[in-house]
Amino acid sequence: MADTKAKITLTGDTAIELDVLKGTLGQDVIDIRSLGSKGVFTFDPGFTSTASCESKITFIDGDEGILLHRGFPIDQLATDSNYLEVCYILLYGEKPTQEEYDEFRTTVTRHTMIHEQITRLFHAFRRDSHPMAVMCGITGALAAFYHDSLDVNNPRHREIAAFRLLSKMPTMAAMCYKYSIGQPFVYPRNDLSYAGNFLNMMFSTPCETYEVNPVLERAMDRILILHADHEQNASTSTVRTAGSSGANPFACIAAGIASLWGPAHGGANEAALKMLEEISSVKHIPEFVRRAKDKNDSFRLMGFGHRVYKNYDPRATVMRETCHEVLKELGTKDDLLEVAMELEHIALNGPVLHREETVPERRLLLRHHSESDGHSIFDVHRDLRHGAYRWLDCTLE
């Protein structure tokens, strides 16, 4: 029982006493579960002041630009860990020993193949289908093949489903991309890292050897880490809602992908990239900034303003460093990255936009990972990095 109480008094009624719960971090929470029995409900569209669940996975302080996974700062994880280690931390709540990590990695590696009949499902889609549509269908179809991990009340089934989705999502995402460009599927290799294996499945072909560039490999790994979890956003909440009905994990993750597809969620990343392409050059920025300030113009500067972060997105710092590492390695100049960096500079150093519009996000700095190697892979690996695993983690919780 909570020691602190809150009281709500309605006109002409006796005060309703409610418990005030204290979290490990963050704001106190008023427990309103008893309000319904009093004939009163709360109205909070978008859950702007409501905690929909109790979770120990991620903490965000938007005012201070803090993002913690199981207590670990996101920049520390991106610098000192790898994606599979972060997955272990999210799932089990602590950093693994070397023995635990080796066993975890081996288990993931041995599940990267997908059922051969699933590969045939891709051919039922048009080759110009949006990758999110394909990923929704293929992910949901996994439940038709892996019947031994559908009982959400069985801890072993939940664990098997988690490993399968973490292992197979890169394979399915890469197949989605290969199918869209008419190239043969590339099977996973157990001798490569998680990120390296994904890049190999995306870009290797039977006619020539593909050597995974270690700088690009590390960049991809960081992208995955930076998007490993982000509290109770729309897609995570969707997965939790689906999971609360007892639906199998594969169906729940497919629902999360569908939610992520929305332009106000994962689709905003795609919109930011299209905006950079529309601006095209640093010399065009003043005109587009003028349009963004014009209330009668429909143009918006995408990638600025975050519902949670009011100061700075902590992931953007790591992403910027990674951008420069990749461009230096490739020896190329990226005009759109220059546009993104200049927009960020304007937002941080000049009163150009309203406060809520001047928080530069990591999505402005993503573009080089999408096309610096000659391929537009953003739509595909977005499905992967946003996270079957974070959704599974929340579903299991």
Tab-separated table of C-alpha atoms in Angstrom:
chain	number	residue	atom	x	y	z
A	1	MET	CA	0.000	0.000	0.000
A	2	ALA	CA	1.350	3.428	-0.929
A	3	ASP	CA	2.146	5.812	1.926
A	4	THR	CA	1.211	8.929	-0.060
A	5	LYS	CA	-2.378	9.643	-1.060
A	6	ALA	CA	-4.022	11.948	-3.581
A	7	LYS	CA	-7.589	13.200	-3.350
A	8	ILE	CA	-10.020	14.021	-6.139
A	9	THR	CA	-13.111	15.975	-5.141
A	10	LEU	CA	-16.064	16.215	-7.499
A	11	THR	CA	-18.733	18.865	-7.007
A	12	GLY	CA	-21.110	17.755	-4.274
A	13	ASP	CA	-19.330	14.440	-3.724
A	14	THR	CA	-17.048	13.045	-1.077
A	15	ALA	CA	-13.353	13.145	-1.968
A	16	ILE	CA	-11.968	10.048	-3.677
A	17	GLU	CA	-8.672	8.931	-2.159
A	18	LEU	CA	-6.083	7.410	-4.505
A	19	ASP	CA	-2.666	5.860	-3.942
A	20	VAL	CA	0.419	7.707	-5.202
A	21	LEU	CA	3.025	5.264	-6.484
A	22	LYS	CA	6.728	6.088	-6.681
A	23	GLY	CA	8.818	4.735	-9.519
A	24	THR	CA	12.521	3.951	-9.339
A	25	LEU	CA	13.079	6.963	-11.594
A	26	GLY	CA	10.837	9.698	-12.920
A	27	GLN	CA	7.562	11.199	-11.820
A	28	ASP	CA	5.187	9.897	-9.192
A	29	VAL	CA	2.068	8.149	-10.503
A	30	ILE	CA	-1.496	8.366	-9.215
A	31	ASP	CA	-3.161	4.950	-9.244
A	32	ILE	CA	-6.603	5.615	-10.757
A	33	ARG	CA	-7.744	2.017	-11.169
A	34	SER	CA	-10.483	2.441	-8.569
A	35	LEU	CA	-12.047	5.462	-10.298
A	36	GLY	CA	-14.234	3.336	-12.548
A	37	SER	CA	-16.034	1.841	-9.571
A	38	LYS	CA	-16.862	5.399	-8.467
A	39	GLY	CA	-18.555	6.144	-11.776
A	40	VAL	CA	-15.722	8.376	-13.025
A	41	PHE	CA	-13.275	7.903	-15.900
A	42	THR	CA	-10.220	9.865	-16.993
A	43	PHE	CA	-9.781	11.394	-20.459
A	44	ASP	CA	-6.193	11.492	-21.722
A	45	PRO	CA	-5.842	11.105	-25.524
A	46	GLY	CA	-2.386	9.936	-26.468
A	47	PHE	CA	-1.546	9.000	-22.866
A	48	THR	CA	0.225	12.333	-22.376
A	49	SER	CA	-0.200	12.048	-18.596
A	50	THR	CA	-0.903	8.344	-18.228
A	51	ALA	CA	1.335	5.346	-17.565
A	52	SER	CA	-0.300	2.467	-19.430
A	53	CYS	CA	1.737	-0.181	-17.648
A	54	GLU	CA	4.527	-0.838	-15.166
A	55	SER	CA	7.889	-1.461	-16.840
A	56	LYS	CA	11.501	-1.884	-15.773
A	57	ILE	CA	13.041	-1.808	-19.229
A	58	THR	CA	13.569	1.800	-20.344
A	59	PHE	CA	13.582	5.249	-18.732
A	60	ILE	CA	13.410	8.534	-20.640
A	61	ASP	CA	13.816	12.061	-19.291
A	62	GLY	CA	12.912	14.222	-22.253
A	63	ASP	CA	13.757	17.520	-20.561
A	64	GLU	CA	17.321	16.409	-19.820
A	65	GLY	CA	17.820	14.308	-22.952
A	66	ILE	CA	18.332	11.053	-21.034
A	67	LEU	CA	17.629	7.562	-22.381
A	68	LEU	CA	18.427	4.544	-20.184
A	69	HIS	CA	18.045	0.841	-20.971
A	70	ARG	CA	17.949	-1.173	-17.739
A	71	GLY	CA	19.874	1.712	-16.162
A	72	PHE	CA	22.569	1.910	-18.861
A	73	PRO	CA	22.860	5.246	-20.780
A	74	ILE	CA	22.221	4.817	-24.494
A	75	ASP	CA	25.505	6.461	-25.506
A	76	GLN	CA	27.430	4.056	-23.255
A	77	LEU	CA	25.717	1.057	-24.830
A	78	ALA	CA	26.299	2.363	-28.356
A	79	THR	CA	29.992	2.933	-27.652
A	80	ASP	CA	30.921	-0.015	-25.436
A	81	SER	CA	28.467	-2.795	-26.354
A	82	ASN	CA	27.132	-4.558	-29.411
A	83	TYR	CA	23.539	-5.119	-30.439
A	84	LEU	CA	23.223	-8.695	-29.217
A	85	GLU	CA	24.609	-7.750	-25.813
A	86	VAL	CA	22.043	-4.937	-25.620
A	87	CYS	CA	19.309	-7.445	-26.504
A	88	TYR	CA	20.465	-9.650	-23.637
A	89	ILE	CA	20.407	-6.674	-21.259
A	90	LEU	CA	16.893	-5.702	-22.338
A	91	LEU	CA	15.593	-9.244	-21.973
A	92	TYR	CA	17.294	-10.342	-18.764
A	93	GLY	CA	17.873	-7.007	-17.026
A	94	GLU	CA	21.628	-7.230	-16.562
A	95	LYS	CA	24.860	-7.393	-18.502
A	96	PRO	CA	25.848	-10.960	-19.427
A	97	THR	CA	29.048	-12.708	-18.434
A	98	GLN	CA	31.238	-13.794	-21.328
A	99	GLU	CA	29.891	-17.339	-21.027
A	100	GLU	CA	26.284	-16.121	-20.994
A	101	TYR	CA	26.902	-13.867	-23.981
A	102	ASP	CA	28.579	-16.629	-25.994
A	103	GLU	CA	25.649	-18.968	-25.368
A	104	PHE	CA	23.150	-16.228	-26.260
A	105	ARG	CA	24.962	-15.363	-29.484
A	106	THR	CA	25.268	-19.015	-30.488
A	107	THR	CA	21.545	-19.569	-29.979
A	108	VAL	CA	20.662	-16.525	-32.086
A	109	THR	CA	23.099	-17.519	-34.828
A	110	ARG	CA	21.660	-21.022	-35.118
A	111	HIS	CA	18.126	-19.730	-35.722
A	112	THR	CA	18.813	-17.302	-38.594
A	113	MET	CA	17.493	-19.599	-41.338
A	114	ILE	CA	13.782	-19.399	-42.141
A	115	HIS	CA	11.533	-22.214	-43.311
A	116	GLU	CA	12.002	-22.717	-47.044
A	117	GLN	CA	8.254	-22.463	-47.668
A	118	ILE	CA	8.302	-18.963	-46.165
A	119	THR	CA	10.703	-17.853	-48.894
A	120	ARG	CA	8.029	-18.770	-51.432
A	121	LEU	CA	5.554	-16.412	-49.789
A	122	PHE	CA	7.573	-13.437	-51.010
A	123	HIS	CA	6.620	-14.316	-54.582
A	124	ALA	CA	2.961	-13.674	-53.765
A	125	PHE	CA	3.748	-9.950	-53.380
A	126	ARG	CA	4.269	-7.412	-56.142
A	127	ARG	CA	7.931	-6.513	-56.427
A	128	ASP	CA	7.108	-2.838	-55.940
A	129	SER	CA	5.207	-3.485	-52.695
A	130	HIS	CA	6.057	-1.274	-49.747
A	131	PRO	CA	8.493	-3.238	-47.543
A	132	MET	CA	6.347	-2.659	-44.463
A	133	ALA	CA	3.423	-4.407	-46.152
A	134	VAL	CA	5.609	-7.391	-46.966
A	135	MET	CA	7.108	-7.535	-43.470
A	136	CYS	CA	3.651	-7.444	-41.871
A	137	GLY	CA	2.561	-10.431	-43.929
A	138	ILE	CA	5.720	-12.516	-43.611
A	139	THR	CA	6.084	-11.933	-39.864
A	140	GLY	CA	2.482	-12.868	-39.145
A	141	ALA	CA	2.867	-15.981	-41.295
A	142	LEU	CA	5.595	-17.325	-38.995
A	143	ALA	CA	2.832	-18.498	-36.661
A	144	ALA	CA	1.737	-20.940	-39.370
A	145	PHE	CA	5.147	-22.623	-39.360
A	146	TYR	CA	6.462	-22.569	-35.796
A	147	HIS	CA	3.684	-24.215	-33.808
A	148	ASP	CA	5.989	-25.182	-30.955
A	149	SER	CA	6.318	-21.616	-29.632
A	150	LEU	CA	2.797	-20.157	-29.697
A	151	ASP	CA	1.710	-20.675	-26.073
A	152	VAL	CA	2.352	-17.339	-24.380
A	153	ASN	CA	1.649	-18.892	-20.982
A	154	ASN	CA	4.611	-21.239	-21.407
A	155	PRO	CA	7.916	-19.514	-20.471
A	156	ARG	CA	9.910	-21.808	-22.758
A	157	HIS	CA	7.628	-21.048	-25.709
A	158	ARG	CA	8.039	-17.317	-25.106
A	159	GLU	CA	11.809	-17.639	-25.027
A	160	ILE	CA	11.924	-19.728	-28.215
A	161	ALA	CA	9.706	-17.198	-30.013
A	162	ALA	CA	11.959	-14.362	-28.855
A	163	PHE	CA	15.072	-16.066	-30.198
A	164	ARG	CA	13.397	-16.939	-33.470
A	165	LEU	CA	12.209	-13.418	-34.140
A	166	LEU	CA	15.525	-11.836	-33.183
A	167	SER	CA	17.354	-14.329	-35.388
A	168	LYS	CA	15.067	-14.355	-38.413
A	169	MET	CA	14.100	-10.677	-38.711
A	170	PRO	CA	17.358	-9.690	-40.501
A	171	THR	CA	16.940	-12.627	-42.891
A	172	MET	CA	13.364	-11.663	-43.732
A	173	ALA	CA	14.218	-7.963	-44.089
A	174	ALA	CA	17.105	-8.749	-46.433
A	175	MET	CA	14.921	-11.102	-48.485
A	176	CYS	CA	12.319	-8.355	-48.702
A	177	TYR	CA	14.930	-6.034	-50.202
A	178	LYS	CA	16.400	-8.629	-52.554
A	179	TYR	CA	12.950	-9.538	-53.842
A	180	SER	CA	12.162	-5.873	-54.552
A	181	ILE	CA	15.206	-5.515	-56.836
A	182	GLY	CA	14.864	-8.910	-58.512
A	183	GLN	CA	18.013	-10.469	-57.069
A	184	PRO	CA	18.277	-13.989	-55.584
A	185	PHE	CA	17.949	-14.416	-51.837
A	186	VAL	CA	21.181	-14.686	-49.852
A	187	TYR	CA	21.204	-17.170	-46.997
A	188	PRO	CA	22.643	-16.227	-43.586
A	189	ARG	CA	26.210	-17.044	-42.601
A	190	ASN	CA	26.990	-18.200	-39.086
A	191	ASP	CA	30.579	-16.933	-39.223
A	192	LEU	CA	29.525	-13.268	-39.384
A	193	SER	CA	28.334	-10.884	-36.697
A	194	TYR	CA	24.660	-9.969	-36.411
A	195	ALA	CA	25.148	-6.674	-38.273
A	196	GLY	CA	27.704	-8.138	-40.680
A	197	ASN	CA	25.395	-10.999	-41.574
A	198	PHE	CA	22.594	-8.555	-42.345
A	199	LEU	CA	24.807	-6.466	-44.623
A	200	ASN	CA	26.013	-9.599	-46.396
A	201	MET	CA	22.443	-10.804	-47.006
A	202	MET	CA	21.539	-7.340	-48.297
A	203	PHE	CA	24.419	-6.691	-50.679
A	204	SER	CA	26.228	-9.882	-51.649
A	205	THR	CA	25.441	-11.696	-54.899
A	206	PRO	CA	26.316	-15.179	-56.196
A	207	CYS	CA	28.563	-13.735	-58.906
A	208	GLU	CA	31.109	-11.975	-56.701
A	209	THR	CA	32.560	-11.995	-53.208
A	210	TYR	CA	31.218	-9.405	-50.779
A	211	GLU	CA	33.559	-8.351	-47.991
A	212	VAL	CA	31.804	-6.728	-45.049
A	213	ASN	CA	33.405	-3.354	-44.347
A	214	PRO	CA	34.089	-3.220	-40.574
A	215	VAL	CA	33.259	0.499	-40.399
A	216	LEU	CA	29.874	-0.031	-42.057
A	217	GLU	CA	29.352	-3.115	-39.904
A	218	ARG	CA	29.897	-1.104	-36.735
A	219	ALA	CA	27.679	1.681	-38.059
A	220	MET	CA	24.829	-0.765	-38.663
A	221	ASP	CA	25.330	-2.254	-35.203
A	222	ARG	CA	25.048	1.217	-33.671
A	223	ILE	CA	21.882	1.952	-35.624
A	224	LEU	CA	20.351	-1.188	-34.167
A	225	ILE	CA	21.441	-0.265	-30.635
A	226	LEU	CA	20.148	3.302	-30.906
A	227	HIS	CA	16.725	1.982	-31.908
A	228	ALA	CA	16.640	-1.046	-29.623
A	229	ASP	CA	13.942	0.374	-27.342
A	230	HIS	CA	12.128	3.642	-26.719
A	231	GLU	CA	9.659	3.098	-23.915
A	232	GLN	CA	5.899	2.864	-24.521
A	233	ASN	CA	5.626	4.373	-27.978
A	234	ALA	CA	2.827	3.581	-30.422
A	235	SER	CA	4.214	0.314	-31.792
A	236	THR	CA	5.285	-1.012	-28.396
A	237	SER	CA	1.890	-0.183	-26.922
A	238	THR	CA	0.253	-1.909	-29.896
A	239	VAL	CA	2.251	-5.075	-29.249
A	240	ARG	CA	1.396	-4.969	-25.541
A	241	THR	CA	-2.287	-4.563	-26.341
A	242	ALA	CA	-2.259	-7.467	-28.787
A	243	GLY	CA	-0.275	-9.578	-26.352
A	244	SER	CA	-2.709	-8.890	-23.512
A	245	SER	CA	-5.333	-10.918	-25.380
A	246	GLY	CA	-3.070	-13.963	-25.376
A	247	ALA	CA	-2.240	-13.660	-29.076
A	248	ASN	CA	0.893	-15.493	-30.199
A	249	PRO	CA	4.163	-13.492	-30.346
A	250	PHE	CA	4.418	-13.577	-34.156
A	251	ALA	CA	0.964	-12.021	-34.563
A	252	CYS	CA	1.798	-9.396	-31.933
A	253	ILE	CA	5.013	-8.386	-33.683
A	254	ALA	CA	3.180	-8.152	-37.017
A	255	ALA	CA	0.758	-5.745	-35.320
A	256	GLY	CA	3.717	-3.703	-34.082
A	257	ILE	CA	5.133	-3.460	-37.601
A	258	ALA	CA	1.747	-2.227	-38.839
A	259	SER	CA	1.740	0.490	-36.178
A	260	LEU	CA	5.315	1.431	-37.004
A	261	TRP	CA	4.307	1.919	-40.631
A	262	GLY	CA	2.253	5.004	-39.731
A	263	PRO	CA	3.590	8.402	-40.837
A	264	ALA	CA	3.444	9.721	-37.273
A	265	HIS	CA	5.725	6.918	-36.049
A	266	GLY	CA	8.376	5.071	-38.061
A	267	GLY	CA	7.089	6.671	-41.231
A	268	ALA	CA	8.367	10.004	-39.950
A	269	ASN	CA	11.918	8.779	-40.626
A	270	GLU	CA	11.011	8.155	-44.238
A	271	ALA	CA	9.415	11.608	-44.437
A	272	ALA	CA	12.579	13.241	-43.078
A	273	LEU	CA	14.664	11.616	-45.799
A	274	LYS	CA	12.247	12.744	-48.501
A	275	MET	CA	12.424	16.274	-47.102
A	276	LEU	CA	16.233	16.272	-47.345
A	277	GLU	CA	15.961	15.135	-50.949
A	278	GLU	CA	13.488	17.932	-51.655
A	279	ILE	CA	15.813	20.574	-50.176
A	280	SER	CA	18.746	18.905	-51.997
A	281	SER	CA	21.367	21.594	-51.268
A	282	VAL	CA	22.523	23.840	-48.422
A	283	LYS	CA	21.897	26.894	-50.606
A	284	HIS	CA	18.175	26.067	-50.682
A	285	ILE	CA	17.799	25.927	-46.882
A	286	PRO	CA	16.823	29.614	-46.310
A	287	GLU	CA	13.876	29.261	-48.680
A	288	PHE	CA	12.613	26.104	-46.991
A	289	VAL	CA	13.049	27.619	-43.519
A	290	ARG	CA	10.981	30.584	-44.690
A	291	ARG	CA	8.296	28.196	-45.904
A	292	ALA	CA	8.355	26.300	-42.605
A	293	LYS	CA	7.640	29.557	-40.740
A	294	ASP	CA	4.787	30.460	-43.085
A	295	LYS	CA	1.530	29.246	-41.524
A	296	ASN	CA	-0.115	29.263	-44.937
A	297	ASP	CA	2.476	26.901	-46.421
A	298	SER	CA	1.969	23.156	-45.942
A	299	PHE	CA	5.715	22.462	-45.901
A	300	ARG	CA	7.121	21.198	-42.594
A	301	LEU	CA	10.688	20.646	-41.466
A	302	MET	CA	10.641	16.935	-40.653
A	303	GLY	CA	13.101	15.578	-38.113
A	304	PHE	CA	12.781	18.545	-35.760
A	305	GLY	CA	10.615	18.451	-32.690
A	306	HIS	CA	10.129	15.362	-30.573
A	307	ARG	CA	7.173	14.576	-28.377
A	308	VAL	CA	9.489	13.345	-25.615
A	309	TYR	CA	12.835	15.121	-26.001
A	310	LYS	CA	12.568	18.850	-25.320
A	311	ASN	CA	16.290	19.576	-25.346
A	312	TYR	CA	18.282	17.102	-27.439
A	313	ASP	CA	17.841	13.537	-28.598
A	314	PRO	CA	20.789	11.688	-26.958
A	315	ARG	CA	20.943	9.275	-29.883
A	316	ALA	CA	21.748	12.068	-32.343
A	317	THR	CA	25.242	12.658	-30.922
A	318	VAL	CA	26.278	9.054	-31.505
A	319	MET	CA	24.621	9.055	-34.911
A	320	ARG	CA	26.510	12.171	-35.992
A	321	GLU	CA	29.859	10.653	-35.025
A	322	THR	CA	28.967	7.472	-36.871
A	323	CYS	CA	27.985	9.461	-39.971
A	324	HIS	CA	31.388	11.075	-40.168
A	325	GLU	CA	33.173	7.758	-39.603
A	326	VAL	CA	31.312	6.175	-42.510
A	327	LEU	CA	31.813	9.085	-44.907
A	328	LYS	CA	35.514	9.225	-44.057
A	329	GLU	CA	35.837	5.494	-44.686
A	330	LEU	CA	34.023	5.700	-48.018
A	331	GLY	CA	35.852	8.855	-49.053
A	332	THR	CA	32.652	10.411	-50.321
A	333	LYS	CA	30.841	13.694	-49.876
A	334	ASP	CA	27.154	13.503	-49.049
A	335	ASP	CA	25.209	16.620	-50.008
A	336	LEU	CA	22.115	15.611	-48.068
A	337	LEU	CA	24.100	14.964	-44.900
A	338	GLU	CA	25.459	18.505	-45.242
A	339	VAL	CA	21.861	19.720	-45.481
A	340	ALA	CA	20.959	17.776	-42.341
A	341	MET	CA	23.949	19.123	-40.411
A	342	GLU	CA	23.229	22.717	-41.458
A	343	LEU	CA	19.578	22.371	-40.429
A	344	GLU	CA	20.730	21.048	-37.072
A	345	HIS	CA	23.113	24.004	-36.665
A	346	ILE	CA	20.333	26.475	-37.440
A	347	ALA	CA	17.992	24.805	-34.968
A	348	LEU	CA	20.523	24.812	-32.130
A	349	ASN	CA	22.007	28.267	-32.654
A	350	GLY	CA	19.285	30.516	-33.997
A	351	PRO	CA	15.718	31.473	-32.996
A	352	VAL	CA	14.409	30.317	-36.345
A	353	LEU	CA	11.615	28.039	-35.245
A	354	HIS	CA	9.396	27.590	-32.244
A	355	ARG	CA	10.999	25.808	-29.302
A	356	GLU	CA	9.038	22.621	-29.828
A	357	GLU	CA	10.297	22.513	-33.413
A	358	THR	CA	14.023	22.927	-32.712
A	359	VAL	CA	15.024	19.580	-31.264
A	360	PRO	CA	17.150	17.901	-33.942
A	361	GLU	CA	16.543	14.182	-34.046
A	362	ARG	CA	18.708	11.294	-35.119
A	363	ARG	CA	16.494	10.720	-38.184
A	364	LEU	CA	18.103	13.732	-39.885
A	365	LEU	CA	21.451	11.973	-39.590
A	366	LEU	CA	20.342	8.573	-40.887
A	367	ARG	CA	20.482	9.203	-44.584
A	368	HIS	CA	24.087	8.165	-45.260
A	369	HIS	CA	23.437	4.705	-43.846
A	370	SER	CA	20.598	4.334	-46.297
A	371	GLU	CA	22.324	5.174	-49.535
A	372	SER	CA	26.070	5.660	-49.027
A	373	ASP	CA	26.743	2.219	-50.495
A	374	GLY	CA	24.554	2.780	-53.538
A	375	HIS	CA	21.370	1.168	-52.245
A	376	SER	CA	18.284	2.617	-50.609
A	377	ILE	CA	17.908	0.232	-47.670
A	378	PHE	CA	16.214	2.534	-45.195
A	379	ASP	CA	12.671	1.200	-45.499
A	380	VAL	CA	13.838	-2.368	-45.035
A	381	HIS	CA	16.217	-2.201	-42.116
A	382	ARG	CA	13.817	0.174	-40.335
A	383	ASP	CA	11.593	-2.859	-39.707
A	384	LEU	CA	14.559	-4.684	-38.271
A	385	ARG	CA	16.082	-2.031	-36.075
A	386	HIS	CA	12.850	-0.684	-34.606
A	387	GLY	CA	12.469	-3.820	-33.151
A	388	ALA	CA	11.007	-7.107	-32.949
A	389	TYR	CA	13.150	-7.578	-29.890
A	390	ARG	CA	12.060	-4.532	-27.942
A	391	TRP	CA	8.436	-5.443	-28.638
A	392	LEU	CA	9.026	-9.022	-27.551
A	393	ASP	CA	10.738	-7.817	-24.400
A	394	CYS	CA	7.730	-5.694	-23.490
A	395	THR	CA	5.322	-8.514	-24.363
A	396	LEU	CA	7.207	-10.925	-22.117
A	397	GLU	CA	7.229	-8.338	-19.334
